[in-house]
């Protein structure tokens, strides 16, 4: 059984939106590196930016979908609209209270996020930037609730494009600050922190406009009723966020360890942003498109369809994740040098970031697999099990980071994050096997083997080309990437990792 054509087309739409958002986010981070470098101010800013950006990425990639979609999909449209309105109202009140608490205790929050920032000046900056940046959490979380409702009704366009607003706003802010003003690093970081909150509000307005389109209202507001349905929905919301943001939580745990190393926070942030380019695409595909399809199969009792859709989606994910991980490992030095080394970002920062990127690239296939496989458990409402798997990954990340950091510095911490991703993926496989939903067939195993073989061919070609002449500028790096992609595509076609049916599915 193959993925339905509608699911593939929806995946393509969400994927294109995610790619555009990731590209803009990557441009934003390149400008961050150029404007702030990787010193104490950058560490303070990125510490403050880490928590709201963590929430933005989790909810922006459909982190609340596991709680909202299965629950609302079981209700009649009128009742679902009322329940959605109640959920939005209660979430808004809770988020405003949380924001007020963070504003009051920003110093403690900064210390918890980066306990290694012992310098009082750096810690004070991190607290100040946290107060400016955290209000974005209100906007992006409410946007995610609205996006989940739109996705459930098959309206993917607005939810795929709305996240572009935040990154576009931040890019414009950096450009203006760099071109029109001469400001110290501390002031630049302050303006960027405040701009993130303003851009989040614009994203909320965009999603809200999409929600109000159409004749039948998708949300009906009233005075919230504390019904059993609302209670169950809210109780599932926090576990869904924790379970959906597994990889981001592993990185957050690694950041805590990295804060004890000079520039460790900055190096880890920039390297992780490169890794997020391919990972974000698979995350958006899984939570926005695959999860609703799995939920429908689960409610209909179609076990075979669940297993088939899950395995086919994992094939699609690994088709991208394996070559992406291999390419980032091989090209880690030229990628960081060409992309980041300018302005306040020094050669020593490029070398440190490259080592971290190489270590993180090893975990990319495991992070992708864990993200896809967890969607089946979400569709079944098995949030406790997925949280347990996330907890295991966090423990492995922290333990490995503490052990490996004295040996490899920030790169050792990044390797610990990769081990955490591997432990999480293994936990998802075990949970699915216990539920009778992990039955890899011959087609799946054969496809994965062919993808691995094609990745090996690409890796050999990139390694040989780099020994002859490593890329030194944007043009040569682009040529390497396109050449590696072409080699991988040819190998995938010749080995059967990609077939004519796959190509026809996207027409």
PDB file of N, CA and C in Angstrom, residues 355-402:
ATOM      1  N   UNK A 355      33.116  21.318  14.157  1.00  0.00           N
ATOM      2  CA  UNK A 355      33.215  20.089  14.941  1.00  0.00           C
ATOM      3  C   UNK A 355      31.866  19.715  15.550  1.00  0.00           C
ATOM      4  N   UNK A 356      31.143  20.714  16.039  1.00  0.00           N
ATOM      5  CA  UNK A 356      29.822  20.454  16.603  1.00  0.00           C
ATOM      6  C   UNK A 356      28.865  19.960  15.522  1.00  0.00           C
ATOM      7  N   UNK A 357      28.910  20.571  14.339  1.00  0.00           N
ATOM      8  CA  UNK A 357      28.035  20.163  13.242  1.00  0.00           C
ATOM      9  C   UNK A 357      28.304  18.724  12.822  1.00  0.00           C
ATOM     10  N   UNK A 358      29.587  18.340  12.743  1.00  0.00           N
ATOM     11  CA  UNK A 358      29.922  16.964  12.366  1.00  0.00           C
ATOM     12  C   UNK A 358      29.331  15.970  13.365  1.00  0.00           C
ATOM     13  N   UNK A 359      29.409  16.299  14.652  1.00  0.00           N
ATOM     14  CA  UNK A 359      28.861  15.397  15.671  1.00  0.00           C
ATOM     15  C   UNK A 359      27.339  15.350  15.613  1.00  0.00           C
ATOM     16  N   UNK A 360      26.695  16.486  15.377  1.00  0.00           N
ATOM     17  CA  UNK A 360      25.233  16.513  15.302  1.00  0.00           C
ATOM     18  C   UNK A 360      24.715  15.769  14.075  1.00  0.00           C
ATOM     19  N   UNK A 361      25.463  15.814  12.973  1.00  0.00           N
ATOM     20  CA  UNK A 361      25.006  15.170  11.737  1.00  0.00           C
ATOM     21  C   UNK A 361      24.842  13.663  11.907  1.00  0.00           C
ATOM     22  N   UNK A 362      25.587  13.066  12.828  1.00  0.00           N
ATOM     23  CA  UNK A 362      25.457  11.633  13.079  1.00  0.00           C
ATOM     24  C   UNK A 362      24.086  11.283  13.638  1.00  0.00           C
ATOM     25  N   UNK A 363      23.462  12.220  14.325  1.00  0.00           N
ATOM     26  CA  UNK A 363      22.159  11.952  14.921  1.00  0.00           C
ATOM     27  C   UNK A 363      20.985  12.339  14.051  1.00  0.00           C
ATOM     28  N   UNK A 364      21.230  12.979  12.901  1.00  0.00           N
ATOM     29  CA  UNK A 364      20.128  13.448  12.062  1.00  0.00           C
ATOM     30  C   UNK A 364      19.191  12.323  11.615  1.00  0.00           C
ATOM     31  N   UNK A 365      19.686  11.179  11.108  1.00  0.00           N
ATOM     32  CA  UNK A 365      18.746  10.112  10.718  1.00  0.00           C
ATOM     33  C   UNK A 365      17.933   9.591  11.899  1.00  0.00           C
ATOM     34  N   UNK A 366      18.546   9.486  13.080  1.00  0.00           N
ATOM     35  CA  UNK A 366      17.815   9.003  14.254  1.00  0.00           C
ATOM     36  C   UNK A 366      16.767  10.023  14.700  1.00  0.00           C
ATOM     37  N   UNK A 367      17.118  11.307  14.647  1.00  0.00           N
ATOM     38  CA  UNK A 367      16.149  12.346  15.014  1.00  0.00           C
ATOM     39  C   UNK A 367      14.947  12.311  14.079  1.00  0.00           C
ATOM     40  N   UNK A 368      15.194  12.127  12.793  1.00  0.00           N
ATOM     41  CA  UNK A 368      14.111  12.066  11.813  1.00  0.00           C
ATOM     42  C   UNK A 368      13.240  10.843  12.037  1.00  0.00           C
ATOM     43  N   UNK A 369      13.861   9.692  12.256  1.00  0.00           N
ATOM     44  CA  UNK A 369      13.103   8.463  12.483  1.00  0.00           C
ATOM     45  C   UNK A 369      12.244   8.569  13.740  1.00  0.00           C
ATOM     46  N   UNK A 370      12.804   9.102  14.816  1.00  0.00           N
ATOM     47  CA  UNK A 370      12.044   9.252  16.044  1.00  0.00           C
ATOM     48  C   UNK A 370      10.850  10.164  15.860  1.00  0.00           C
ATOM     49  N   UNK A 371      11.021  11.249  15.083  1.00  0.00           N
ATOM     50  CA  UNK A 371       9.932  12.186  14.848  1.00  0.00           C
ATOM     51  C   UNK A 371       8.799  11.527  14.084  1.00  0.00           C
ATOM     52  N   UNK A 372       9.126  10.761  13.051  1.00  0.00           N
ATOM     53  CA  UNK A 372       8.097  10.121  12.236  1.00  0.00           C
ATOM     54  C   UNK A 372       7.393   9.019  13.020  1.00  0.00           C
ATOM     55  N   UNK A 373       8.159   8.161  13.691  1.00  0.00           N
ATOM     56  CA  UNK A 373       7.573   7.023  14.394  1.00  0.00           C
ATOM     57  C   UNK A 373       6.687   7.451  15.561  1.00  0.00           C
ATOM     58  N   UNK A 374       7.011   8.563  16.180  1.00  0.00           N
ATOM     59  CA  UNK A 374       6.204   9.016  17.309  1.00  0.00           C
ATOM     60  C   UNK A 374       4.795   9.416  16.879  1.00  0.00           C
ATOM     61  N   UNK A 375       4.602   9.740  15.596  1.00  0.00           N
ATOM     62  CA  UNK A 375       3.279  10.157  15.143  1.00  0.00           C
ATOM     63  C   UNK A 375       2.246   9.047  15.285  1.00  0.00           C
ATOM     64  N   UNK A 376       2.651   7.802  15.115  1.00  0.00           N
ATOM     65  CA  UNK A 376       1.720   6.689  15.289  1.00  0.00           C
ATOM     66  C   UNK A 376       1.254   6.601  16.730  1.00  0.00           C
ATOM     67  N   UNK A 377       2.174   6.792  17.659  1.00  0.00           N
ATOM     68  CA  UNK A 377       1.800   6.765  19.075  1.00  0.00           C
ATOM     69  C   UNK A 377       0.909   7.956  19.417  1.00  0.00           C
ATOM     70  N   UNK A 378       1.187   9.114  18.826  1.00  0.00           N
ATOM     71  CA  UNK A 378       0.333  10.272  19.051  1.00  0.00           C
ATOM     72  C   UNK A 378      -1.089   9.986  18.564  1.00  0.00           C
ATOM     73  N   UNK A 379      -1.198   9.376  17.379  1.00  0.00           N
ATOM     74  CA  UNK A 379      -2.513   9.088  16.813  1.00  0.00           C
ATOM     75  C   UNK A 379      -3.312   8.143  17.707  1.00  0.00           C
ATOM     76  N   UNK A 380      -2.618   7.279  18.433  1.00  0.00           N
ATOM     77  CA  UNK A 380      -3.276   6.349  19.357  1.00  0.00           C
ATOM     78  C   UNK A 380      -3.537   6.985  20.722  1.00  0.00           C
ATOM     79  N   UNK A 381      -3.069   8.222  20.914  1.00  0.00           N
ATOM     80  CA  UNK A 381      -3.247   8.876  22.200  1.00  0.00           C
ATOM     81  C   UNK A 381      -2.283   8.393  23.265  1.00  0.00           C
ATOM     82  N   UNK A 382      -1.188   7.734  22.857  1.00  0.00           N
ATOM     83  CA  UNK A 382      -0.228   7.166  23.810  1.00  0.00           C
ATOM     84  C   UNK A 382       0.834   8.190  24.162  1.00  0.00           C
ATOM     85  N   UNK A 383       0.410   9.288  24.815  1.00  0.00           N
ATOM     86  CA  UNK A 383       1.345  10.365  25.116  1.00  0.00           C
ATOM     87  C   UNK A 383       2.293  10.002  26.249  1.00  0.00           C
ATOM     88  N   UNK A 384       1.828   9.224  27.218  1.00  0.00           N
ATOM     89  CA  UNK A 384       2.700   8.861  28.333  1.00  0.00           C
ATOM     90  C   UNK A 384       3.905   8.062  27.863  1.00  0.00           C
ATOM     91  N   UNK A 385       3.661   7.143  26.939  1.00  0.00           N
ATOM     92  CA  UNK A 385       4.772   6.338  26.430  1.00  0.00           C
ATOM     93  C   UNK A 385       5.770   7.198  25.659  1.00  0.00           C
ATOM     94  N   UNK A 386       5.253   8.130  24.856  1.00  0.00           N
ATOM     95  CA  UNK A 386       6.173   8.975  24.094  1.00  0.00           C
ATOM     96  C   UNK A 386       6.952   9.914  25.014  1.00  0.00           C
ATOM     97  N   UNK A 387       6.327  10.364  26.098  1.00  0.00           N
ATOM     98  CA  UNK A 387       7.053  11.193  27.067  1.00  0.00           C
ATOM     99  C   UNK A 387       8.164  10.379  27.720  1.00  0.00           C
ATOM    100  N   UNK A 388       7.879   9.117  28.016  1.00  0.00           N
ATOM    101  CA  UNK A 388       8.917   8.266  28.602  1.00  0.00           C
ATOM    102  C   UNK A 388      10.099   8.121  27.654  1.00  0.00           C
ATOM    103  N   UNK A 389       9.811   7.971  26.348  1.00  0.00           N
ATOM    104  CA  UNK A 389      10.891   7.895  25.368  1.00  0.00           C
ATOM    105  C   UNK A 389      11.680   9.192  25.287  1.00  0.00           C
ATOM    106  N   UNK A 390      10.978  10.325  25.384  1.00  0.00           N
ATOM    107  CA  UNK A 390      11.660  11.613  25.396  1.00  0.00           C
ATOM    108  C   UNK A 390      12.534  11.760  26.635  1.00  0.00           C
ATOM    109  N   UNK A 391      11.993  11.336  27.788  1.00  0.00           N
ATOM    110  CA  UNK A 391      12.777  11.384  29.029  1.00  0.00           C
ATOM    111  C   UNK A 391      14.045  10.562  28.935  1.00  0.00           C
ATOM    112  N   UNK A 392      13.950   9.377  28.305  1.00  0.00           N
ATOM    113  CA  UNK A 392      15.141   8.549  28.118  1.00  0.00           C
ATOM    114  C   UNK A 392      16.176   9.280  27.278  1.00  0.00           C
ATOM    115  N   UNK A 393      15.718   9.931  26.208  1.00  0.00           N
ATOM    116  CA  UNK A 393      16.659  10.671  25.361  1.00  0.00           C
ATOM    117  C   UNK A 393      17.336  11.812  26.096  1.00  0.00           C
ATOM    118  N   UNK A 394      16.587  12.513  26.967  1.00  0.00           N
ATOM    119  CA  UNK A 394      17.174  13.611  27.738  1.00  0.00           C
ATOM    120  C   UNK A 394      18.238  13.083  28.699  1.00  0.00           C
ATOM    121  N   UNK A 395      17.935  11.978  29.372  1.00  0.00           N
ATOM    122  CA  UNK A 395      18.904  11.395  30.311  1.00  0.00           C
ATOM    123  C   UNK A 395      20.171  10.969  29.581  1.00  0.00           C
ATOM    124  N   UNK A 396      20.004  10.319  28.431  1.00  0.00           N
ATOM    125  CA  UNK A 396      21.168   9.884  27.645  1.00  0.00           C
ATOM    126  C   UNK A 396      21.967  11.097  27.169  1.00  0.00           C
ATOM    127  N   UNK A 397      21.284  12.155  26.750  1.00  0.00           N
ATOM    128  CA  UNK A 397      21.970  13.368  26.293  1.00  0.00           C
ATOM    129  C   UNK A 397      22.802  13.986  27.405  1.00  0.00           C
ATOM    130  N   UNK A 398      22.197  14.165  28.568  1.00  0.00           N
ATOM    131  CA  UNK A 398      22.913  14.777  29.685  1.00  0.00           C
ATOM    132  C   UNK A 398      24.085  13.921  30.138  1.00  0.00           C
ATOM    133  N   UNK A 399      23.835  12.622  30.314  1.00  0.00           N
ATOM    134  CA  UNK A 399      24.898  11.733  30.785  1.00  0.00           C
ATOM    135  C   UNK A 399      26.046  11.665  29.780  1.00  0.00           C
ATOM    136  N   UNK A 400      25.698  11.518  28.500  1.00  0.00           N
ATOM    137  CA  UNK A 400      26.741  11.440  27.475  1.00  0.00           C
ATOM    138  C   UNK A 400      27.495  12.759  27.358  1.00  0.00           C
ATOM    139  N   UNK A 401      26.761  13.885  27.443  1.00  0.00           N
ATOM    140  CA  UNK A 401      27.416  15.182  27.340  1.00  0.00           C
ATOM    141  C   UNK A 401      28.405  15.418  28.462  1.00  0.00           C
ATOM    142  N   UNK A 402      28.008  15.077  29.691  1.00  0.00           N
ATOM    143  CA  UNK A 402      28.905  15.257  30.840  1.00  0.00           C
ATOM    144  C   UNK A 402      30.147  14.381  30.699  1.00  0.00           C
TER     145      UNK A 402
END
